[in-house]
GROMACS .gro file of C-alpha atoms in nm:
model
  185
    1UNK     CA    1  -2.949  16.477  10.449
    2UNK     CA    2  -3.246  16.310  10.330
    3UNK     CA    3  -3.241  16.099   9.962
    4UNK     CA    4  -3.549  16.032   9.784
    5UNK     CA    5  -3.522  15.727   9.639
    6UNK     CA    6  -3.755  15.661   9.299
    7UNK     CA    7  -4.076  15.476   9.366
    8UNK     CA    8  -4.112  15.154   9.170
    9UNK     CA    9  -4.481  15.062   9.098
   10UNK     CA   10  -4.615  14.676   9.157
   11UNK     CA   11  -4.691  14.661   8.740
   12UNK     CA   12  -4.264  14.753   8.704
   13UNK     CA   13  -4.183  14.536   9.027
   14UNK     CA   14  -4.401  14.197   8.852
   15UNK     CA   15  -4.182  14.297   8.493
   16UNK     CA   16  -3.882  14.235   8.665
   17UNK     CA   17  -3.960  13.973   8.814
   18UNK     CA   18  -4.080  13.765   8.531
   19UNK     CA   19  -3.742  13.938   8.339
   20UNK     CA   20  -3.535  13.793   8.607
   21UNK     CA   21  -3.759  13.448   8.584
   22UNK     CA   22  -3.667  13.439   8.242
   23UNK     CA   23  -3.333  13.451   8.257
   24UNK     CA   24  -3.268  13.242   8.505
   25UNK     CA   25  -3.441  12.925   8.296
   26UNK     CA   26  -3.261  13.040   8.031
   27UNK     CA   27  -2.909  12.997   8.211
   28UNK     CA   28  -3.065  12.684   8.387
   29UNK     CA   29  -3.162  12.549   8.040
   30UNK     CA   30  -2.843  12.650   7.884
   31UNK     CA   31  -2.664  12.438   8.157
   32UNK     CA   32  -2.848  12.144   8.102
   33UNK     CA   33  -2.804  12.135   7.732
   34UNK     CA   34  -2.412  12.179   7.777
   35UNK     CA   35  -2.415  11.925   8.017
   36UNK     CA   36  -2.605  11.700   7.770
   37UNK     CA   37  -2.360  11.758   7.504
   38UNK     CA   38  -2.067  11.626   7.721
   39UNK     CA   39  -2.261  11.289   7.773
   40UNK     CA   40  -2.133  10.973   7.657
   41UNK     CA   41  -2.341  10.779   7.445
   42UNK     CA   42  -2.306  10.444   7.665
   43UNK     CA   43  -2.117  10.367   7.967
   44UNK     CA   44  -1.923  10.091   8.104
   45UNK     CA   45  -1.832  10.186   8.486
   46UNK     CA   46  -1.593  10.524   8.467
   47UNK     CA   47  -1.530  10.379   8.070
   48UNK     CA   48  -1.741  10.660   7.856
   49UNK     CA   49  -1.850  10.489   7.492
   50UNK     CA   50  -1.914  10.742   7.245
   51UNK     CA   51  -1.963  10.794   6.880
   52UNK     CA   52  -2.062  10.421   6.765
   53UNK     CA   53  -2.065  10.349   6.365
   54UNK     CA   54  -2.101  10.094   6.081
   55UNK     CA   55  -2.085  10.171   5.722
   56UNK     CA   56  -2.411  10.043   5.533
   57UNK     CA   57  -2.360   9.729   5.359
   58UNK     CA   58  -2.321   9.708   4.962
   59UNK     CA   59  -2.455   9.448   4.807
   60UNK     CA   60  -2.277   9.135   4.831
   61UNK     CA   61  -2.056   9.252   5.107
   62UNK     CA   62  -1.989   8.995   5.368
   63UNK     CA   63  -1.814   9.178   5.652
   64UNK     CA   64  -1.835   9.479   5.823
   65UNK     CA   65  -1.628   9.697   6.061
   66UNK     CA   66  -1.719   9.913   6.355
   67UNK     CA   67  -1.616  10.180   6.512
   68UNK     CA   68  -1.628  10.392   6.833
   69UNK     CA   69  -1.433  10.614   7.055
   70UNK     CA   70  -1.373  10.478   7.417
   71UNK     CA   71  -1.308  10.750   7.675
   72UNK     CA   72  -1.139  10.647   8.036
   73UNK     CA   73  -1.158  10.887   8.328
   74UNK     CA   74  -1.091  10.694   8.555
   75UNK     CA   75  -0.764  10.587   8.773
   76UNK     CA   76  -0.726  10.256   8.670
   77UNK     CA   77  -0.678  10.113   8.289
   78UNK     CA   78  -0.918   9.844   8.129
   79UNK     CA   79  -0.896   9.664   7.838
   80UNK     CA   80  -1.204   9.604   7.563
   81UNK     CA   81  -1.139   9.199   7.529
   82UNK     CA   82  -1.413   9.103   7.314
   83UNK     CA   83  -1.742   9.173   7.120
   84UNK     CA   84  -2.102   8.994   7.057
   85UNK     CA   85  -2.384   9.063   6.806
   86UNK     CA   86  -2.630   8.852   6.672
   87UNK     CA   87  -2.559   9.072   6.348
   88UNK     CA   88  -2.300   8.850   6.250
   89UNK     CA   89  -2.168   8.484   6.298
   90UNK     CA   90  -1.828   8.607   6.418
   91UNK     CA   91  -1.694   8.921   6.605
   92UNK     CA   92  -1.332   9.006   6.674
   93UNK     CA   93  -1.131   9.317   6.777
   94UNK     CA   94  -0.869   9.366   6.482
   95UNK     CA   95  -0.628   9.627   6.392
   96UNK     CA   96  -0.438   9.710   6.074
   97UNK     CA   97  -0.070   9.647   6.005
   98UNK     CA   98   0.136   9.756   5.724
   99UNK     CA   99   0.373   9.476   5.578
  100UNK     CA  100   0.605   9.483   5.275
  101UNK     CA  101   0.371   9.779   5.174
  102UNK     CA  102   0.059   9.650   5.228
  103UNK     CA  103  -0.190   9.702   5.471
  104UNK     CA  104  -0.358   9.377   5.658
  105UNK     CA  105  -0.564   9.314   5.882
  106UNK     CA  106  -0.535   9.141   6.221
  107UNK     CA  107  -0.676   8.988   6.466
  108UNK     CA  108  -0.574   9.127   6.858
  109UNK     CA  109  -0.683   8.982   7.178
  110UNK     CA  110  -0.783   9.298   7.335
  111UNK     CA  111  -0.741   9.684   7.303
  112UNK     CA  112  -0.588   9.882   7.629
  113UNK     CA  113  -0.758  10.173   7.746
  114UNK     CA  114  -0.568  10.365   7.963
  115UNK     CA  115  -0.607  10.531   8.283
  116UNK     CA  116  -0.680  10.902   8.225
  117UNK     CA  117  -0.690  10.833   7.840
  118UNK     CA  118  -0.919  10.689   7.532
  119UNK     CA  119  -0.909  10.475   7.227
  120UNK     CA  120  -1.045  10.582   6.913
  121UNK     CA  121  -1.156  10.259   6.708
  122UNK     CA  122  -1.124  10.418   6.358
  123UNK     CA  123  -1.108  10.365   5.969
  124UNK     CA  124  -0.715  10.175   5.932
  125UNK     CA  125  -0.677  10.117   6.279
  126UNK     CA  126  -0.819   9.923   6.546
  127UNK     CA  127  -1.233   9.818   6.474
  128UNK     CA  128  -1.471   9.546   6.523
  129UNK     CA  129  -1.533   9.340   6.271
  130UNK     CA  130  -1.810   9.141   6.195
  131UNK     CA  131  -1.754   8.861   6.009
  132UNK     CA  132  -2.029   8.663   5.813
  133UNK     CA  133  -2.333   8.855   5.850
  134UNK     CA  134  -2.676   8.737   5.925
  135UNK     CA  135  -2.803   9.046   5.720
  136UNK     CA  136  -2.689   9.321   5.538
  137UNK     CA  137  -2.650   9.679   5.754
  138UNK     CA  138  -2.922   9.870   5.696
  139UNK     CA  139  -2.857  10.293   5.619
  140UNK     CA  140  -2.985  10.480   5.985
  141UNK     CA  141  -3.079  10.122   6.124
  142UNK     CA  142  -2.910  10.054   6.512
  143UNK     CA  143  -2.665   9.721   6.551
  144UNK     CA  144  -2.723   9.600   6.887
  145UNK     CA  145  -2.387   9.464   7.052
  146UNK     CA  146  -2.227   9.338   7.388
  147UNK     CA  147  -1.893   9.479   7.417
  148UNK     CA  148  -1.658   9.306   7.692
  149UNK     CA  149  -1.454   9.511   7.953
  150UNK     CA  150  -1.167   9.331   8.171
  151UNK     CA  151  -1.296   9.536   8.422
  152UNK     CA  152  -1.608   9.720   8.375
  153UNK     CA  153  -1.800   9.429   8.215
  154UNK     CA  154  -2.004   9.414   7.983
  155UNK     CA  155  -2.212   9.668   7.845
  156UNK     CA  156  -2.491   9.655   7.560
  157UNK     CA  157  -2.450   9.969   7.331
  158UNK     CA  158  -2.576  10.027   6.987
  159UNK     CA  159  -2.418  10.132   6.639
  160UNK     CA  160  -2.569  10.329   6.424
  161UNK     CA  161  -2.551  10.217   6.031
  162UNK     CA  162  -2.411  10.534   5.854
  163UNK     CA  163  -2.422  10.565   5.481
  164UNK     CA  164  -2.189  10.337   5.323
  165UNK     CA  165  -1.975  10.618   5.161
  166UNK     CA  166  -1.917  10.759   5.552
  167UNK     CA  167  -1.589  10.922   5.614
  168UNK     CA  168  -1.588  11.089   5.965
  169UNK     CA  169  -1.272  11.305   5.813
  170UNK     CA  170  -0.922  11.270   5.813
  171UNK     CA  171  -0.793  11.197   6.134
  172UNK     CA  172  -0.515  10.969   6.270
  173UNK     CA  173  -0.741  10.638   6.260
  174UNK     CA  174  -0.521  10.451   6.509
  175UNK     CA  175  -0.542  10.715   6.806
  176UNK     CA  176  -0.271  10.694   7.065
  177UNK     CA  177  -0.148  10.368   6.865
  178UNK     CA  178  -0.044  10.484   6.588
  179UNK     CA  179  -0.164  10.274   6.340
  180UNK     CA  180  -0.299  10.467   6.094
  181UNK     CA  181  -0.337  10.396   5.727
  182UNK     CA  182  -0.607  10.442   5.445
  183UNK     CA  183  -0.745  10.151   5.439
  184UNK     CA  184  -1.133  10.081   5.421
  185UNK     CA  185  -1.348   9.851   5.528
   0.00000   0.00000   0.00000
């Protein structure tokens, strides 16, 4: 038994070629977008620093607060023990506490990040804050800072001034902590 199989011209063979061309930079460039997306912002060894914001200042305002979301992959914990920027005189790690009612603020000697886990640094929970400024934070302007890992070092990221009415949402500002609250800063 003989089959006759349908000719296909060169003119239909070079279509289908640049068809199949196509499509495969369109996969390709969907892939490399994705993998874009899942990038951290900075890193620190396996430590992945992402989302990194400051309020705008207000006039008058003397202190500022910042915030990011530290990501750990990695086996082994590390701990975020301090924070530099010529933006201010002064930068600690803090958290907030509720006593008697009220909400404070405190200063912490470090924050944990643990193996296989992350930190969110958030509105009413754990931040950075800069204390005495050496200028006001300017809307869509980029704070450069050193943040200090016990194990991965140090690491020079960038936060991004946000508009000083910024509110990424409700969400449970103290992360795995749990020491969320409404206050500001």
């Amino acid at each position: 038994m003989i089959s006759a199989r349908p000719s296909i011209d060169s003119q239909t063979f070079t279509r289908t070629g640049r068809l199949l061309k196509s499509v495969c930079s369109a996969f390709a460039l969907t892939g490399a977008l994705i993998g874009s997306c899942a990038a951290a912002d900075f890193k620190a060894g396996a430590l992945e620093l992402n989302d990194l914001w400051i309020r705008a200042s207000v006039p008058g305002q003397t202190n500022g607060a910042g915030y990011l979301q530290i990501i750990n992959p990695g086996a082994s914990a590390d701990k975020l023990v301090a924070v530099q920027s010529e933006a201010s005189n002064r930068v600690e790690l803090h958290t907030v506490i509720t006593e008697d009612g009220m909400a404070k603020m405190r200063e912490v000697q470090g924050i944990d990040i643990p193996a296989h886990g992350n930190v969110k640094l958030a509105p009413g929970g754990y931040h950075v804050m800069f204390l005495q400024l050496t200028g006001p934070f300017k809307q869509d302007s980029l704070i450069p800072v050193v943040l200090k890992f016990e194990k991965a070092g140090d690491v020079r990221v960038n936060f991004t001034v946000k508009p000083p009415t910024y509110n990424p949402g409700s969400q449970s500002a103290g992360g795995a902590h749990g020491h969320g609250t409404d206050m500001k800063h």
